[in-house]
Amino acid sequence: MLRVGFVGWRGMVGSVLLQRMRAEGDLEGLEVRFLSTSNAGGEAPAGGVSGVLGDALDVRQLRRFDVVLTCQGGGYTSGMHERLRGEGWNGFWIDAASTLRLRPDATLILDPVNGDRIRRNLRTGCRNFIGANCTVSLLLMAISGLYREGLVEWVSTMTYQAVSGAGARKLSELTRQLRHLSLPGRDLTSLTSLEAEQAVTEVQRSGSLPSTEIGAPLACSVLPWIDRAMDDGQTREEWKASVEATRLLGADPPVKIDGTCVRVDALRCHSQALCIKLGREVPLSDVHDMLRSGNPWVRIVENTKEATLSRLTPAAVGGKLEVPVGRIRRLQFGPLFVGAFTVGDQLLWGAAEPLRRMLEILREHRN
Ligand code: HSE
């Protein structure tokens, strides 16, 4: 059995990963030891090979594992990966953090989209398997069928990204902002709609909303900036789209994806409004078929108000593996332009699911 050291199982992504592993019975086919950077010797969660937490900072312990699986974050990866490799460890490093994504000896993992590439790289000796940016993963889950057909010339994606993508602390700050906005002691519902709007706007502008984590009021607002600035006016989140999609698909020339990334007050689903420039004209029904054939999780949502409101929203999709794609229509710009809207769970396909599936791929590889 594969011996797996699991670091960062307590955080948001790690907890979702552990839930998924339990739900799928993964722990039974693996020898998982839960590790900690701060509480070695403490009580481990159920399902592992030991009731006691191992030490995630002890290279001698880590060397015994076939796989180090980490959701601990970039700081841990920077601190431990090189050290461990430096000790001659040749095991598999599976990581949710972005630190190693662009290294030549790493493979980005999203197996419903690039399973062949993952398996090929595994056979030829790759040992670092890294989850891609969540927005990129969710976009490719949605439209990989079109890429597979060589039909995409470029994509403009305007994102509506959930606060979970920014981390647990920001998510809980958003809940505190929401509590503040509900104006304790004052019944918003007793006000006219305009009075309620003014009261909420006043609080947003008052500086009283907790915002040390997020940097601005997000509740009842949107923030069109994610991550740091790049040199050419893009944010780093926007820059990642083309760079990581190209790497994930192994595309040459690079795929063209650009747009504006926006944080919204959704909790765990990223949504994206797409303008897709096709390389050739095809009937819309073929576009549906190609999208559907991308992977078994894509769901085509009929372009009607009823279907859209019931199936194509963060409220409908949170906690599910399905990736709905809807609002599919020919745009007014000409026959090659198709509009679409997609929603996906940022913590599942955007983070945890590709990691747990990588463990499955390693198990197959071993057998
Ligand atoms: N960078 C993403 C976000 C997280 O801020 O939403 C997933 O990679």
PDB file of N, CA, C and O in Angstrom, residues 142-147 149 151-152 276 278 280-294 298 300 325 327-330 335-340:
ATOM      1  N   ALA A 142     -15.038  23.056 -17.518  1.00  0.00           N
ATOM      2  CA  ALA A 142     -16.252  23.451 -18.239  1.00  0.00           C
ATOM      3  C   ALA A 142     -16.091  23.332 -19.751  1.00  0.00           C
ATOM      4  O   ALA A 142     -16.994  22.857 -20.441  1.00  0.00           O
ATOM      5  N   ILE A 143     -14.941  23.755 -20.289  1.00  0.00           N
ATOM      6  CA  ILE A 143     -14.870  23.861 -21.762  1.00  0.00           C
ATOM      7  C   ILE A 143     -13.763  23.005 -22.387  1.00  0.00           C
ATOM      8  O   ILE A 143     -13.385  23.228 -23.534  1.00  0.00           O
ATOM      9  N   SER A 144     -13.279  22.003 -21.640  1.00  0.00           N
ATOM     10  CA  SER A 144     -12.189  21.192 -22.204  1.00  0.00           C
ATOM     11  C   SER A 144     -12.621  20.493 -23.490  1.00  0.00           C
ATOM     12  O   SER A 144     -11.803  20.229 -24.372  1.00  0.00           O
ATOM     13  N   GLY A 145     -13.929  20.193 -23.626  1.00  0.00           N
ATOM     14  CA  GLY A 145     -14.403  19.539 -24.848  1.00  0.00           C
ATOM     15  C   GLY A 145     -14.125  20.390 -26.077  1.00  0.00           C
ATOM     16  O   GLY A 145     -13.797  19.862 -27.153  1.00  0.00           O
ATOM     17  N   LEU A 146     -14.229  21.704 -25.933  1.00  0.00           N
ATOM     18  CA  LEU A 146     -13.968  22.586 -27.082  1.00  0.00           C
ATOM     19  C   LEU A 146     -12.476  22.629 -27.396  1.00  0.00           C
ATOM     20  O   LEU A 146     -12.071  22.656 -28.560  1.00  0.00           O
ATOM     21  N   TYR A 147     -11.646  22.638 -26.340  1.00  0.00           N
ATOM     22  CA  TYR A 147     -10.189  22.612 -26.575  1.00  0.00           C
ATOM     23  C   TYR A 147      -9.787  21.299 -27.246  1.00  0.00           C
ATOM     24  O   TYR A 147      -8.971  21.282 -28.165  1.00  0.00           O
ATOM     25  N   GLU A 149     -11.367  19.560 -29.276  1.00  0.00           N
ATOM     26  CA  GLU A 149     -11.726  19.600 -30.707  1.00  0.00           C
ATOM     27  C   GLU A 149     -10.911  20.644 -31.465  1.00  0.00           C
ATOM     28  O   GLU A 149     -11.142  20.862 -32.652  1.00  0.00           O
ATOM     29  N   LEU A 151     -11.140  23.807 -31.191  1.00  0.00           N
ATOM     30  CA  LEU A 151     -12.111  24.775 -31.696  1.00  0.00           C
ATOM     31  C   LEU A 151     -11.941  26.181 -31.119  1.00  0.00           C
ATOM     32  O   LEU A 151     -12.553  27.134 -31.585  1.00  0.00           O
ATOM     33  N   VAL A 152     -11.089  26.308 -30.097  1.00  0.00           N
ATOM     34  CA  VAL A 152     -11.033  27.591 -29.388  1.00  0.00           C
ATOM     35  C   VAL A 152      -9.877  28.451 -29.915  1.00  0.00           C
ATOM     36  O   VAL A 152      -8.719  28.048 -29.857  1.00  0.00           O
ATOM     37  N   ILE A 276     -16.245  33.215 -26.070  1.00  0.00           N
ATOM     38  CA  ILE A 276     -15.321  32.271 -26.718  1.00  0.00           C
ATOM     39  C   ILE A 276     -15.282  32.583 -28.212  1.00  0.00           C
ATOM     40  O   ILE A 276     -16.320  32.622 -28.870  1.00  0.00           O
ATOM     41  N   LEU A 278     -14.449  31.122 -31.584  1.00  0.00           N
ATOM     42  CA  LEU A 278     -14.200  29.808 -32.191  1.00  0.00           C
ATOM     43  C   LEU A 278     -13.270  29.957 -33.392  1.00  0.00           C
ATOM     44  O   LEU A 278     -13.250  31.003 -34.052  1.00  0.00           O
ATOM     45  N   ARG A 280     -13.600  28.046 -36.054  1.00  0.00           N
ATOM     46  CA  ARG A 280     -14.422  27.802 -37.249  1.00  0.00           C
ATOM     47  C   ARG A 280     -15.891  27.792 -36.824  1.00  0.00           C
ATOM     48  O   ARG A 280     -16.203  27.575 -35.657  1.00  0.00           O
ATOM     49  N   GLU A 281     -16.756  28.026 -37.781  1.00  0.00           N
ATOM     50  CA  GLU A 281     -18.173  28.112 -37.450  1.00  0.00           C
ATOM     51  C   GLU A 281     -18.758  26.710 -37.301  1.00  0.00           C
ATOM     52  O   GLU A 281     -18.545  25.850 -38.164  1.00  0.00           O
ATOM     53  N   VAL A 282     -19.449  26.474 -36.199  1.00  0.00           N
ATOM     54  CA  VAL A 282     -20.131  25.183 -36.008  1.00  0.00           C
ATOM     55  C   VAL A 282     -21.515  25.463 -35.434  1.00  0.00           C
ATOM     56  O   VAL A 282     -21.721  26.474 -34.756  1.00  0.00           O
ATOM     57  N   PRO A 283     -22.470  24.577 -35.706  1.00  0.00           N
ATOM     58  CA  PRO A 283     -23.803  24.777 -35.129  1.00  0.00           C
ATOM     59  C   PRO A 283     -23.739  24.760 -33.603  1.00  0.00           C
ATOM     60  O   PRO A 283     -22.903  24.049 -33.025  1.00  0.00           O
ATOM     61  N   LEU A 284     -24.632  25.502 -32.985  1.00  0.00           N
ATOM     62  CA  LEU A 284     -24.633  25.576 -31.519  1.00  0.00           C
ATOM     63  C   LEU A 284     -24.885  24.195 -30.888  1.00  0.00           C
ATOM     64  O   LEU A 284     -24.355  23.882 -29.818  1.00  0.00           O
ATOM     65  N   SER A 285     -25.661  23.379 -31.576  1.00  0.00           N
ATOM     66  CA  SER A 285     -25.923  22.026 -31.029  1.00  0.00           C
ATOM     67  C   SER A 285     -24.618  21.221 -30.969  1.00  0.00           C
ATOM     68  O   SER A 285     -24.409  20.410 -30.055  1.00  0.00           O
ATOM     69  N   ASP A 286     -23.711  21.454 -31.930  1.00  0.00           N
ATOM     70  CA  ASP A 286     -22.406  20.763 -31.873  1.00  0.00           C
ATOM     71  C   ASP A 286     -21.570  21.285 -30.704  1.00  0.00           C
ATOM     72  O   ASP A 286     -20.842  20.536 -30.059  1.00  0.00           O
ATOM     73  N   VAL A 287     -21.679  22.599 -30.451  1.00  0.00           N
ATOM     74  CA  VAL A 287     -20.964  23.175 -29.298  1.00  0.00           C
ATOM     75  C   VAL A 287     -21.451  22.482 -28.018  1.00  0.00           C
ATOM     76  O   VAL A 287     -20.650  22.065 -27.182  1.00  0.00           O
ATOM     77  N   HIS A 288     -22.755  22.305 -27.895  1.00  0.00           N
ATOM     78  CA  HIS A 288     -23.309  21.599 -26.719  1.00  0.00           C
ATOM     79  C   HIS A 288     -22.703  20.202 -26.619  1.00  0.00           C
ATOM     80  O   HIS A 288     -22.258  19.782 -25.542  1.00  0.00           O
ATOM     81  N   ASP A 289     -22.717  19.483 -27.731  1.00  0.00           N
ATOM     82  CA  ASP A 289     -22.226  18.090 -27.711  1.00  0.00           C
ATOM     83  C   ASP A 289     -20.744  18.037 -27.331  1.00  0.00           C
ATOM     84  O   ASP A 289     -20.325  17.187 -26.553  1.00  0.00           O
ATOM     85  N   MET A 290     -19.980  18.967 -27.891  1.00  0.00           N
ATOM     86  CA  MET A 290     -18.535  18.963 -27.583  1.00  0.00           C
ATOM     87  C   MET A 290     -18.297  19.289 -26.110  1.00  0.00           C
ATOM     88  O   MET A 290     -17.461  18.662 -25.464  1.00  0.00           O
ATOM     89  N   LEU A 291     -19.037  20.273 -25.609  1.00  0.00           N
ATOM     90  CA  LEU A 291     -18.880  20.615 -24.185  1.00  0.00           C
ATOM     91  C   LEU A 291     -19.210  19.405 -23.325  1.00  0.00           C
ATOM     92  O   LEU A 291     -18.463  19.029 -22.427  1.00  0.00           O
ATOM     93  N   ARG A 292     -20.321  18.764 -23.661  1.00  0.00           N
ATOM     94  CA  ARG A 292     -20.776  17.598 -22.883  1.00  0.00           C
ATOM     95  C   ARG A 292     -19.742  16.478 -22.924  1.00  0.00           C
ATOM     96  O   ARG A 292     -19.537  15.764 -21.948  1.00  0.00           O
ATOM     97  N   SER A 293     -19.088  16.330 -24.054  1.00  0.00           N
ATOM     98  CA  SER A 293     -18.139  15.217 -24.191  1.00  0.00           C
ATOM     99  C   SER A 293     -16.804  15.502 -23.481  1.00  0.00           C
ATOM    100  O   SER A 293     -15.944  14.639 -23.400  1.00  0.00           O
ATOM    101  N   GLY A 294     -16.644  16.718 -22.954  1.00  0.00           N
ATOM    102  CA  GLY A 294     -15.371  17.072 -22.311  1.00  0.00           C
ATOM    103  C   GLY A 294     -15.036  16.178 -21.140  1.00  0.00           C
ATOM    104  O   GLY A 294     -13.921  15.684 -20.997  1.00  0.00           O
ATOM    105  N   VAL A 298     -19.577  17.664 -16.723  1.00  0.00           N
ATOM    106  CA  VAL A 298     -20.184  18.832 -17.377  1.00  0.00           C
ATOM    107  C   VAL A 298     -21.692  18.624 -17.500  1.00  0.00           C
ATOM    108  O   VAL A 298     -22.145  17.538 -17.848  1.00  0.00           O
ATOM    109  N   ILE A 300     -24.949  20.580 -19.310  1.00  0.00           N
ATOM    110  CA  ILE A 300     -25.419  21.695 -20.128  1.00  0.00           C
ATOM    111  C   ILE A 300     -26.744  22.194 -19.554  1.00  0.00           C
ATOM    112  O   ILE A 300     -27.675  21.413 -19.350  1.00  0.00           O
ATOM    113  N   VAL A 325     -22.692  24.358 -17.356  1.00  0.00           N
ATOM    114  CA  VAL A 325     -22.367  25.405 -18.338  1.00  0.00           C
ATOM    115  C   VAL A 325     -23.685  25.802 -18.990  1.00  0.00           C
ATOM    116  O   VAL A 325     -24.399  24.940 -19.506  1.00  0.00           O
ATOM    117  N   ARG A 327     -26.250  29.504 -20.425  1.00  0.00           N
ATOM    118  CA  ARG A 327     -26.308  30.772 -21.164  1.00  0.00           C
ATOM    119  C   ARG A 327     -25.524  30.668 -22.472  1.00  0.00           C
ATOM    120  O   ARG A 327     -24.887  31.637 -22.921  1.00  0.00           O
ATOM    121  N   ILE A 328     -25.554  29.488 -23.070  1.00  0.00           N
ATOM    122  CA  ILE A 328     -24.771  29.266 -24.296  1.00  0.00           C
ATOM    123  C   ILE A 328     -25.555  29.842 -25.465  1.00  0.00           C
ATOM    124  O   ILE A 328     -26.698  29.440 -25.709  1.00  0.00           O
ATOM    125  N   ARG A 329     -24.956  30.784 -26.131  1.00  0.00           N
ATOM    126  CA  ARG A 329     -25.645  31.404 -27.273  1.00  0.00           C
ATOM    127  C   ARG A 329     -24.622  32.050 -28.184  1.00  0.00           C
ATOM    128  O   ARG A 329     -23.495  32.343 -27.782  1.00  0.00           O
ATOM    129  N   ARG A 330     -25.042  32.254 -29.405  1.00  0.00           N
ATOM    130  CA  ARG A 330     -24.204  32.959 -30.364  1.00  0.00           C
ATOM    131  C   ARG A 330     -24.240  34.439 -29.977  1.00  0.00           C
ATOM    132  O   ARG A 330     -25.327  35.003 -29.785  1.00  0.00           O
ATOM    133  N   PRO A 335     -20.689  34.999 -36.208  1.00  0.00           N
ATOM    134  CA  PRO A 335     -20.937  33.556 -36.033  1.00  0.00           C
ATOM    135  C   PRO A 335     -19.845  32.818 -35.260  1.00  0.00           C
ATOM    136  O   PRO A 335     -20.071  31.718 -34.781  1.00  0.00           O
ATOM    137  N   LEU A 336     -18.676  33.415 -35.126  1.00  0.00           N
ATOM    138  CA  LEU A 336     -17.599  32.708 -34.427  1.00  0.00           C
ATOM    139  C   LEU A 336     -17.575  32.990 -32.930  1.00  0.00           C
ATOM    140  O   LEU A 336     -16.718  32.462 -32.217  1.00  0.00           O
ATOM    141  N   PHE A 337     -18.473  33.852 -32.454  1.00  0.00           N
ATOM    142  CA  PHE A 337     -18.421  34.256 -31.045  1.00  0.00           C
ATOM    143  C   PHE A 337     -19.558  33.599 -30.257  1.00  0.00           C
ATOM    144  O   PHE A 337     -20.730  33.798 -30.576  1.00  0.00           O
ATOM    145  N   VAL A 338     -19.159  32.840 -29.232  1.00  0.00           N
ATOM    146  CA  VAL A 338     -20.156  32.145 -28.415  1.00  0.00           C
ATOM    147  C   VAL A 338     -20.025  32.621 -26.971  1.00  0.00           C
ATOM    148  O   VAL A 338     -18.911  32.697 -26.429  1.00  0.00           O
ATOM    149  N   GLY A 339     -21.154  32.936 -26.361  1.00  0.00           N
ATOM    150  CA  GLY A 339     -21.170  33.302 -24.939  1.00  0.00           C
ATOM    151  C   GLY A 339     -21.577  32.103 -24.098  1.00  0.00           C
ATOM    152  O   GLY A 339     -22.334  31.234 -24.559  1.00  0.00           O
ATOM    153  N   ALA A 340     -21.058  32.034 -22.878  1.00  0.00           N
ATOM    154  CA  ALA A 340     -21.451  30.957 -21.950  1.00  0.00           C
ATOM    155  C   ALA A 340     -21.199  31.428 -20.530  1.00  0.00           C
ATOM    156  O   ALA A 340     -20.476  32.406 -20.305  1.00  0.00           O
TER     157      ALA A 340
END
